[in-house]
Amino acid sequence: MDRIDFRSDTVSWPTPAMRDAMAKAPVGDDVYGEDPTVNRLEAMAAEMMGKEAGLFVASGTMGNLTAILAHGRRGDGVIVGNDSHTFRSEAGGMAVLGGMVPNPLPTDIYGRMDLTAVQNAIYPDDPHYPNNRLILVENSYGAKGGYPIEPDYFQQIRAIANRHGLIVHMDGARIFNAAVSLNLDPREITQHVDSITFCLSKGLCAPMGSVLCGSAEFIAQARRARKLVGGGMRQAGILAAAGIVSLTEMVERLADDHAHAKMLAEGLVQIPGLVVQPELVKTNMFFFELAESAPVTPAEFVQRLRDEANIWLSHGYSRRLRAVTHYWIQAADVALFIKTARAILQ
Ligand SMILES: *Cc1c(COP(=O)(O)O)cnc(C)c1O
């Protein structure tokens, strides 16, 4: 890559092996179920998630939306973390297109809803209330710096859901980051949820696409929901071919991204003016802050990294910044980041 881009793992380009696989992919019309490459990707994904079937979708947002549309109906209640991607960063799809009623709960520093709060968020059987239907969970948890949540939390969510006949969907955009970090088979996490979406286009480097996995019956419904939102993609095998490379070649190596993020956090924490918590860095991203005492504003810091070293970083309105590592970031890039940050802040 020409620039050193720490803004997100979504910026990662497809690998040469992906471009090669894309050029050679056998294809068919996937809306007819006839694209062999899409069918292969869906079967591989389902197997890796421990579910019966998979559905290739254009994006993580489309995966979560089709899951929600297939699981619920207008007027259904959805228990969800108040800083989760599904609630906060998907344009309100569950309410706008699904007519469902989010019931957002706070999460702890790791992205977990309090289990008593979840229990208390379940409505009594009374016509005043929305129907109880869905619990949405996320792993790794983006708003908490990609923290990987242990399976026992999801087991407890599952127990609550079972007691009340609720469905659990996981936004597992970065489930492989969580699994690699926890040194677990992803199925040890996904066994506790009814359905899961994961992204091929983030750390796994595919140009686009996500896969939604669940029971065969659920995926048949989700296939209709995908069509409803315009996600029937015809010769999508061209794209699925890259996703197959993601699943076969790009999962294990996520450990390198995690090591690079840790290395970066451990370097930045030593620079006066930066507030970093390296102990919370478990996957490929983390948030850090520029202290009030720093000689530059966050916007100036970001601009100077870009001007002086072609290092790109994203920041919002607060003093908080986010760094994300991926396949196209090497240890030398991390070292350059630390060196440049130190020079700017001295
Ligand atoms: C990126 C992301 C999504 C959505 O994926 P898109 O492909 O960008 O629509 C969903 N959930 C989480 C946690 C994400 O990080």
Tab-separated table of N, CA, C and O and ligand atoms in Angstrom, residues 8-10 58-64 84-86 89-90 138-143 171-174 197 199-202 208-210 285 322, ligand 1:
chain	number	residue	atom	x	y	z
A	8	SER	N	-8.373	1.750	9.771
A	8	SER	CA	-9.258	0.599	9.965
A	8	SER	C	-8.666	-0.604	9.250
A	8	SER	O	-7.801	-0.449	8.383
A	9	ASP	N	-9.159	-1.791	9.587
A	9	ASP	CA	-8.777	-2.974	8.806
A	9	ASP	C	-9.632	-3.091	7.544
A	9	ASP	O	-9.337	-3.899	6.660
A	10	THR	N	-10.674	-2.277	7.440
A	10	THR	CA	-11.477	-2.287	6.210
A	10	THR	C	-10.693	-1.750	5.008
A	10	THR	O	-11.064	-2.002	3.869
A	58	ALA	N	-23.422	-8.806	1.008
A	58	ALA	CA	-22.522	-7.767	0.511
A	58	ALA	C	-21.684	-7.137	1.609
A	58	ALA	O	-20.567	-6.674	1.359
A	59	SER	N	-22.214	-7.084	2.825
A	59	SER	CA	-21.505	-6.381	3.896
A	59	SER	C	-21.928	-6.931	5.248
A	59	SER	O	-22.930	-7.665	5.354
A	60	GLY	N	-21.202	-6.516	6.271
A	60	GLY	CA	-21.566	-6.911	7.634
A	60	GLY	C	-22.921	-6.331	8.012
A	60	GLY	O	-23.745	-6.978	8.666
A	61	THR	N	-23.150	-5.095	7.596
A	61	THR	CA	-24.426	-4.447	7.882
A	61	THR	C	-25.570	-5.234	7.252
A	61	THR	O	-26.602	-5.474	7.888
A	62	MET	N	-25.393	-5.671	6.005
A	62	MET	CA	-26.434	-6.446	5.343
A	62	MET	C	-26.629	-7.802	6.038
A	62	MET	O	-27.753	-8.292	6.161
A	63	GLY	N	-25.557	-8.381	6.528
A	63	GLY	CA	-25.660	-9.658	7.242
A	63	GLY	C	-26.474	-9.514	8.519
A	63	GLY	O	-27.365	-10.322	8.801
A	64	ASN	N	-26.167	-8.476	9.295
A	64	ASN	CA	-26.929	-8.268	10.534
A	64	ASN	C	-28.380	-7.926	10.219
A	64	ASN	O	-29.298	-8.426	10.868
A	84	SER	N	-23.053	-0.872	20.638
A	84	SER	CA	-22.760	-1.950	19.676
A	84	SER	C	-22.884	-1.417	18.248
A	84	SER	O	-23.598	-0.445	18.001
A	85	HIS	N	-22.207	-2.077	17.346
A	85	HIS	CA	-22.246	-1.659	15.945
A	85	HIS	C	-23.671	-1.727	15.399
A	85	HIS	O	-24.143	-0.824	14.719
A	86	THR	N	-24.366	-2.811	15.731
A	86	THR	CA	-25.721	-3.013	15.186
A	86	THR	C	-26.673	-1.901	15.627
A	86	THR	O	-27.532	-1.474	14.857
A	89	SER	N	-24.224	1.912	14.558
A	89	SER	CA	-23.477	2.204	13.329
A	89	SER	C	-24.048	1.540	12.083
A	89	SER	O	-23.333	1.322	11.115
A	90	GLU	N	-25.327	1.169	12.107
A	90	GLU	CA	-25.914	0.534	10.928
A	90	GLU	C	-27.171	1.286	10.482
A	90	GLU	O	-28.132	0.687	9.991
A	138	GLU	N	-22.053	-8.990	20.329
A	138	GLU	CA	-20.973	-8.651	19.399
A	138	GLU	C	-19.661	-9.216	19.935
A	138	GLU	O	-19.395	-9.148	21.131
A	139	ASN	N	-18.806	-9.751	19.020
A	139	ASN	CA	-17.501	-10.261	19.443
A	139	ASN	C	-16.574	-10.366	18.233
A	139	ASN	O	-16.975	-10.975	17.248
A	140	SER	N	-15.370	-9.767	18.270
A	140	SER	CA	-14.834	-8.877	19.290
A	140	SER	C	-15.660	-7.591	19.337
A	140	SER	O	-16.388	-7.301	18.392
A	141	TYR	N	-15.512	-6.811	20.409
A	141	TYR	CA	-16.392	-5.668	20.616
A	141	TYR	C	-15.709	-4.382	20.143
A	141	TYR	O	-14.804	-3.863	20.805
A	142	GLY	N	-16.181	-3.868	19.020
A	142	GLY	CA	-15.501	-2.744	18.368
A	142	GLY	C	-15.395	-1.501	19.227
A	142	GLY	O	-14.328	-0.885	19.319
A	143	ALA	N	-16.495	-1.134	19.878
A	143	ALA	CA	-16.495	0.111	20.663
A	143	ALA	C	-15.624	0.007	21.906
A	143	ALA	O	-15.334	1.002	22.556
A	171	ASP	N	-23.200	-10.364	16.107
A	171	ASP	CA	-22.434	-9.595	15.132
A	171	ASP	C	-20.983	-9.975	15.387
A	171	ASP	O	-20.328	-9.428	16.268
A	172	GLY	N	-20.511	-10.935	14.606
A	172	GLY	CA	-19.135	-11.410	14.767
A	172	GLY	C	-18.271	-10.900	13.631
A	172	GLY	O	-17.480	-11.651	13.063
A	173	ALA	N	-18.425	-9.602	13.326
A	173	ALA	CA	-17.639	-9.005	12.240
A	173	ALA	C	-16.176	-9.452	12.341
A	173	ALA	O	-15.562	-9.825	11.346
A	174	ARG	N	-15.656	-9.442	13.588
A	174	ARG	CA	-14.266	-9.860	13.807
A	174	ARG	C	-14.202	-11.087	14.722
A	174	ARG	O	-13.360	-11.156	15.610
A	197	THR	N	-22.974	-13.276	11.964
A	197	THR	CA	-22.422	-12.655	10.758
A	197	THR	C	-20.937	-12.412	10.988
A	197	THR	O	-20.569	-11.946	12.065
A	199	CYS	N	-17.263	-10.782	8.927
A	199	CYS	CA	-16.791	-10.023	7.765
A	199	CYS	C	-15.570	-10.680	7.132
A	199	CYS	O	-14.621	-11.046	7.820
A	200	LEU	N	-15.600	-10.779	5.809
A	200	LEU	CA	-14.429	-11.226	5.047
A	200	LEU	C	-13.537	-10.040	4.693
A	200	LEU	O	-12.372	-10.214	4.340
A	201	SER	N	-14.101	-8.850	4.772
A	201	SER	CA	-13.464	-7.672	4.171
A	201	SER	C	-12.655	-6.840	5.146
A	201	SER	O	-12.159	-5.786	4.784
A	202	LYS	N	-12.518	-7.296	6.385
A	202	LYS	CA	-11.727	-6.528	7.355
A	202	LYS	C	-10.338	-7.146	7.446
A	202	LYS	O	-9.622	-7.165	6.450
A	208	MET	N	-14.674	-7.356	-0.411
A	208	MET	CA	-15.976	-7.082	0.181
A	208	MET	C	-16.607	-8.393	0.627
A	208	MET	O	-16.128	-9.463	0.289
A	209	GLY	N	-17.682	-8.280	1.377
A	209	GLY	CA	-18.486	-9.453	1.684
A	209	GLY	C	-18.413	-9.910	3.127
A	209	GLY	O	-17.417	-9.721	3.821
A	210	SER	N	-19.526	-10.499	3.539
A	210	SER	CA	-19.656	-11.126	4.851
A	210	SER	C	-20.442	-12.407	4.662
A	210	SER	O	-21.057	-12.608	3.608
A	285	MET	N	-6.781	-3.776	17.341
A	285	MET	CA	-7.097	-2.349	17.418
A	285	MET	C	-7.106	-1.865	18.850
A	285	MET	O	-7.212	-2.659	19.788
A	322	ARG	N	-8.024	6.144	17.294
A	322	ARG	CA	-8.048	4.687	17.170
A	322	ARG	C	-6.973	4.241	16.199
A	322	ARG	O	-6.798	4.856	15.136
B	1	LIG	C1	-17.550	-3.402	10.260
B	1	LIG	C2	-18.510	-3.912	11.235
B	1	LIG	C3	-19.805	-4.250	10.856
B	1	LIG	C4	-20.388	-3.958	9.492
B	1	LIG	O1	-19.654	-4.309	8.435
B	1	LIG	P1	-19.758	-3.503	7.034
B	1	LIG	O2	-19.218	-4.511	6.100
B	1	LIG	O3	-18.911	-2.302	7.210
B	1	LIG	O4	-21.179	-3.187	6.794
B	1	LIG	C5	-20.629	-4.785	11.805
B	1	LIG	N1	-20.215	-4.959	13.057
B	1	LIG	C6	-18.984	-4.649	13.471
B	1	LIG	C7	-18.591	-4.896	14.881
B	1	LIG	C8	-18.096	-4.092	12.573
B	1	LIG	O5	-16.872	-3.760	12.983
